[in-house]
Short mmCIF file of C-alpha atoms in Angstrom, two decimals:
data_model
loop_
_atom_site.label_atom_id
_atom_site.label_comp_id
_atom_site.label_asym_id
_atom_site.label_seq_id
_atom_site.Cartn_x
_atom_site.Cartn_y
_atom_site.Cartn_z
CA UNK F 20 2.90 -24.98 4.42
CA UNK F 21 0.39 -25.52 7.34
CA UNK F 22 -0.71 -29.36 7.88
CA UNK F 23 -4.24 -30.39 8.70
CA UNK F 24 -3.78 -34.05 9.84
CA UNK F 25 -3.62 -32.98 13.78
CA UNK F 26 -7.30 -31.40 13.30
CA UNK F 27 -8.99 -33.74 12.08
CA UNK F 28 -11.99 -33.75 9.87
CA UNK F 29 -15.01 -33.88 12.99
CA UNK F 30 -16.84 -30.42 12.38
CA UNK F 31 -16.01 -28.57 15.55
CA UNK F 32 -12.68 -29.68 15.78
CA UNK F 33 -10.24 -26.44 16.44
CA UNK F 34 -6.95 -26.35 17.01
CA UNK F 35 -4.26 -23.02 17.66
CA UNK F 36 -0.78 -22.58 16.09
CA UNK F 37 1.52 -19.70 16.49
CA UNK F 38 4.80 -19.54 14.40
CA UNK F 39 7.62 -17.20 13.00
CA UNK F 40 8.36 -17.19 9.74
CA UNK F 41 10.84 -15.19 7.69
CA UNK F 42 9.32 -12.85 5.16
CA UNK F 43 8.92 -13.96 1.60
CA UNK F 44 10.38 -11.44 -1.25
CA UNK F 45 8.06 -8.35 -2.41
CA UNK F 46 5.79 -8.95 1.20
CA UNK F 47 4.05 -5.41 0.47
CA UNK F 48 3.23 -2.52 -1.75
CA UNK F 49 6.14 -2.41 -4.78
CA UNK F 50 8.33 0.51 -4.46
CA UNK F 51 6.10 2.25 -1.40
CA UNK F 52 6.23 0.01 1.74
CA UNK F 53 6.57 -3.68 2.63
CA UNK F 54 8.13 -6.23 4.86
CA UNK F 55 11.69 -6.59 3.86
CA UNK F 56 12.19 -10.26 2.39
CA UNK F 57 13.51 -12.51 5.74
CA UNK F 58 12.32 -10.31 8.37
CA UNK F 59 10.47 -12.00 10.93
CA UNK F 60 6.32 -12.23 10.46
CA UNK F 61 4.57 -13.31 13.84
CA UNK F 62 1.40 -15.56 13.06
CA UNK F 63 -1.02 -16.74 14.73
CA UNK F 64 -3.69 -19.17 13.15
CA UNK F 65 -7.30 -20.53 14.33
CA UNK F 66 -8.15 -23.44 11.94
CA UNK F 67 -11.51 -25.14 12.44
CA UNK F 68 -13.16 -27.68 10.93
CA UNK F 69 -16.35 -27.46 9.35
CA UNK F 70 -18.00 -29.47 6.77
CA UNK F 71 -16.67 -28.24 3.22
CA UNK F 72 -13.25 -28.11 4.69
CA UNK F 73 -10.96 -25.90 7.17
CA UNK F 74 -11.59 -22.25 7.67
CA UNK F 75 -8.17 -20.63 8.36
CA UNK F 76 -8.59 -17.32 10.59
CA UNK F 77 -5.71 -15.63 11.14
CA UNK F 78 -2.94 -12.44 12.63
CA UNK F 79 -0.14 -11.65 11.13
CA UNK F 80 2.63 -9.61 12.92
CA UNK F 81 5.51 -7.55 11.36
CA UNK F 82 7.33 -4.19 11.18
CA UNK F 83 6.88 -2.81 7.47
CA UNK F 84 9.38 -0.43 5.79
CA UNK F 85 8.83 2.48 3.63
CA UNK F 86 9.28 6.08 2.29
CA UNK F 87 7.13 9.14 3.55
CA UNK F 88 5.23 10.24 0.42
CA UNK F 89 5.65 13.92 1.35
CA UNK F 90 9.20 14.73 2.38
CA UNK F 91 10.77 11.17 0.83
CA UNK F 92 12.27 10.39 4.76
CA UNK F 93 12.25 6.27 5.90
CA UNK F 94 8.86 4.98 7.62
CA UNK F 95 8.37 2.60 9.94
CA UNK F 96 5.67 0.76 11.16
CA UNK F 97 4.19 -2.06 13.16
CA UNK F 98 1.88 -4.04 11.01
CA UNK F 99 -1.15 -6.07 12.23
CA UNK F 100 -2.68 -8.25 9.39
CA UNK F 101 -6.06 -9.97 9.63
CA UNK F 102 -7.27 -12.52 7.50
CA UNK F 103 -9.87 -15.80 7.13
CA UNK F 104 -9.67 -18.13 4.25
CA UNK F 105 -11.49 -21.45 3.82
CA UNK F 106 -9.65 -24.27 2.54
CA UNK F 107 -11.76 -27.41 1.04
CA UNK F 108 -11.46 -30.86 1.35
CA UNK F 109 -10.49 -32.15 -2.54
CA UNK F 110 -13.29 -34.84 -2.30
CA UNK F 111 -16.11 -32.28 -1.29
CA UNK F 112 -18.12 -29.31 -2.89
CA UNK F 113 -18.77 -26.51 -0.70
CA UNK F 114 -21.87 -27.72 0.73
CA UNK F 115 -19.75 -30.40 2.30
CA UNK F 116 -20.70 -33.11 -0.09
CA UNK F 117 -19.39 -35.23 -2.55
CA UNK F 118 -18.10 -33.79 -6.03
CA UNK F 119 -19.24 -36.77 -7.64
CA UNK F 120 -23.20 -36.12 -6.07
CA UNK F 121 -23.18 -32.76 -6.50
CA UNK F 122 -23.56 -33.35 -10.36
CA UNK F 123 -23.00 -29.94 -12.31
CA UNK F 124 -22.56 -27.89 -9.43
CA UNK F 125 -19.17 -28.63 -9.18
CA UNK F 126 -18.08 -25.28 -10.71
CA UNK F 127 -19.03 -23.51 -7.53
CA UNK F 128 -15.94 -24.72 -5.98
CA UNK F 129 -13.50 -23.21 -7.70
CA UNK F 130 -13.77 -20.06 -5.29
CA UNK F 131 -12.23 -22.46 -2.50
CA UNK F 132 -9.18 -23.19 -1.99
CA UNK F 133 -8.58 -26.67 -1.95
CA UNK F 134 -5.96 -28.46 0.56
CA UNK F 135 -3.10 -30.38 -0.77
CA UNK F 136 -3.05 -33.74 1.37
CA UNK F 137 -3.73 -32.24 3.88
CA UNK F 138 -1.79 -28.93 3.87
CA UNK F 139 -2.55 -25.12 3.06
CA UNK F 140 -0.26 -22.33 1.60
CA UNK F 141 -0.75 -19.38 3.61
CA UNK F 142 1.66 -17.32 1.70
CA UNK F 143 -1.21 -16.36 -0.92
CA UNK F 144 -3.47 -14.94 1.85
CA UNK F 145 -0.81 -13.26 3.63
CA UNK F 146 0.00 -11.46 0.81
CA UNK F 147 -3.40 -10.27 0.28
CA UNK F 148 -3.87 -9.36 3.63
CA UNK F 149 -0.74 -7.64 4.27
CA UNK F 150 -1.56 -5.52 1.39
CA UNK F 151 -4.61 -4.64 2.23
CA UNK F 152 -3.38 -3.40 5.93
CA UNK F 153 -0.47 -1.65 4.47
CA UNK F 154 -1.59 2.39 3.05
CA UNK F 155 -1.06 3.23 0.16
CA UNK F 156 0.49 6.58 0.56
CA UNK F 157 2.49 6.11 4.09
CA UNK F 158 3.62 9.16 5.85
CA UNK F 159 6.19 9.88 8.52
CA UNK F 160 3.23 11.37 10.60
CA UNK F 161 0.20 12.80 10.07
CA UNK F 162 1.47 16.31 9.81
CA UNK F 163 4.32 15.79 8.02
CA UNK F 164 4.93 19.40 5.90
CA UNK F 165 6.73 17.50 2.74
CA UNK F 166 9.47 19.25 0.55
CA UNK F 167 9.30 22.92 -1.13
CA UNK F 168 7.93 22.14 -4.74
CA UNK F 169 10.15 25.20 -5.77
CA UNK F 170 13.58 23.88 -4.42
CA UNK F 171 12.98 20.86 -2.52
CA UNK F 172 13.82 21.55 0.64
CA UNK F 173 12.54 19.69 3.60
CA UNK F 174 9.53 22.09 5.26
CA UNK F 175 9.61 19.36 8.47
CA UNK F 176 13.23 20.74 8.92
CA UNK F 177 12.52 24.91 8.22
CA UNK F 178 9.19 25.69 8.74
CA UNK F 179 9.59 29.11 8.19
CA UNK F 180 10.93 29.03 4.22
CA UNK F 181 9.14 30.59 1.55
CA UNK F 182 10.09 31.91 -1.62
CA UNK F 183 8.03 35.01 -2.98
CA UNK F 184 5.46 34.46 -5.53
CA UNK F 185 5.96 35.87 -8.79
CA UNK F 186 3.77 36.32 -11.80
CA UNK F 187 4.38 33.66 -13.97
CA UNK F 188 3.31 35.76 -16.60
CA UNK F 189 6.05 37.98 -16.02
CA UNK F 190 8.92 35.89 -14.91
CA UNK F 191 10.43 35.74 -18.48
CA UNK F 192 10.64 39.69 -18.84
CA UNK F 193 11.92 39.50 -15.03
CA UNK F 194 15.93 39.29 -16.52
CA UNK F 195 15.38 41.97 -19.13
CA UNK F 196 15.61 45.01 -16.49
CA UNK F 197 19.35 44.44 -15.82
CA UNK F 198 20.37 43.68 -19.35
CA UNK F 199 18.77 46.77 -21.39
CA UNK F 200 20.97 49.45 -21.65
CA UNK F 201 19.47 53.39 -20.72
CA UNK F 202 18.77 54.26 -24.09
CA UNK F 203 16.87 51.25 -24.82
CA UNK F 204 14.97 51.48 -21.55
CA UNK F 205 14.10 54.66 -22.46
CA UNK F 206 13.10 53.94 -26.07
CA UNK F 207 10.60 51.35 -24.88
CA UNK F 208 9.08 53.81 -22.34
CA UNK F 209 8.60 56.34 -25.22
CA UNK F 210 7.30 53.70 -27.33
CA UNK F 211 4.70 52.81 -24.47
CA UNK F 212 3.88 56.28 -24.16
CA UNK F 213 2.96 56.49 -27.82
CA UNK F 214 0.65 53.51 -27.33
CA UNK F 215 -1.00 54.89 -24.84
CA UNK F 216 -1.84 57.96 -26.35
CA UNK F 217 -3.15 56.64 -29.17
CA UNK F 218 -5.57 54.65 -27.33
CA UNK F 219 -6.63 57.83 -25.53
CA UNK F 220 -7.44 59.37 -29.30
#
């Protein structure tokens, strides 16, 4: 929680604050990449005071975790996260006036967010706005080669592996050669050449 009181509520008022706080749980993408819960997150906040409230603009600093999407290897990265949220007095719309004047539009406040005695939870916003800075398909580097989709072998690691194409149309008749014995081999080559002639008639 961020308190208020210090700024005051004279539109035009700023004030700065920089802090370090630990990482809350599932900071990030689930099961791709994200701050691990406790690790340090650098921020630093520009609050100003306008009429409706206190518009929050913001920089969040922290090293994200994840797993290349192509060969499955650990990624790291330095994450910058920016963000601006307004946070509204409780006794004001958000043309700055009173609720109780501004009669039946009231409603439009509920897109603010409205301060709590004078504090703000940032962790909401952060977590939007880490997520939004974070990609969605993180890579170790931008030419990463990924595995084999045959055996799974790392192509980073052996660039020159290959495996040669076959026919899929084939591949099940592939173990036959080697298990037909000479007479039958040669059984099904007369019975091809039969075929064959009889398409010719």
């Amino acid at each position: 929680m961020f308190d208020t009181h210090e700024l005051g509520r004279r539109p035009g008022a700023m004030q700065r604050i920089s802090r370090t706080v630990d990482a809350p749980r599932d900071l990030g993408i689930a099961d791709v990449i994200g701050v691990p819960e406790g690790e340090p997150v650098e921020i630093d906040l520009r609050l100003e005071s306008v009429m409706e409230g206190v518009l929050v603009t913001g920089t969040a600093r922290a090293s994200a975790e994840g797993e290349c999407v192509r060969c499955l290897e650990s990624v790291e990265l330095e994450l910058d996260a920016d963000f601006q949220e307004m946070f509204s007095y409780p006794d004001s719309d958000d043309r700055g006036r009173s609720k109780a004047a501004a009669g039946d539009e009231a409603e439009d406040d509920e897109d603010m967010t409205p301060l709590e005695d004078g504090m703000f939870d940032l962790e909401p916003v952060l977590r939007d706005a880490v997520v939004l800075a974070l990609p969605m398909q993180p890579v170790c580097r931008e030419d990463c080669e990924g595995l084999c989709s045959a055996c799974g072998i790392n192509l980073n690691d052996h660039p020159d592996h290959h495996h040669d194409a076959v026919d899929i149309r084939w591949a099940a008749l592939q173990g036959l050669d080697g298990s037909l014995g000479t007479d039958e081999k040669d059984n099904m080559s007369d019975a091809a050449s039969g075929v064959d002639e009889k398409q010719e008639k």
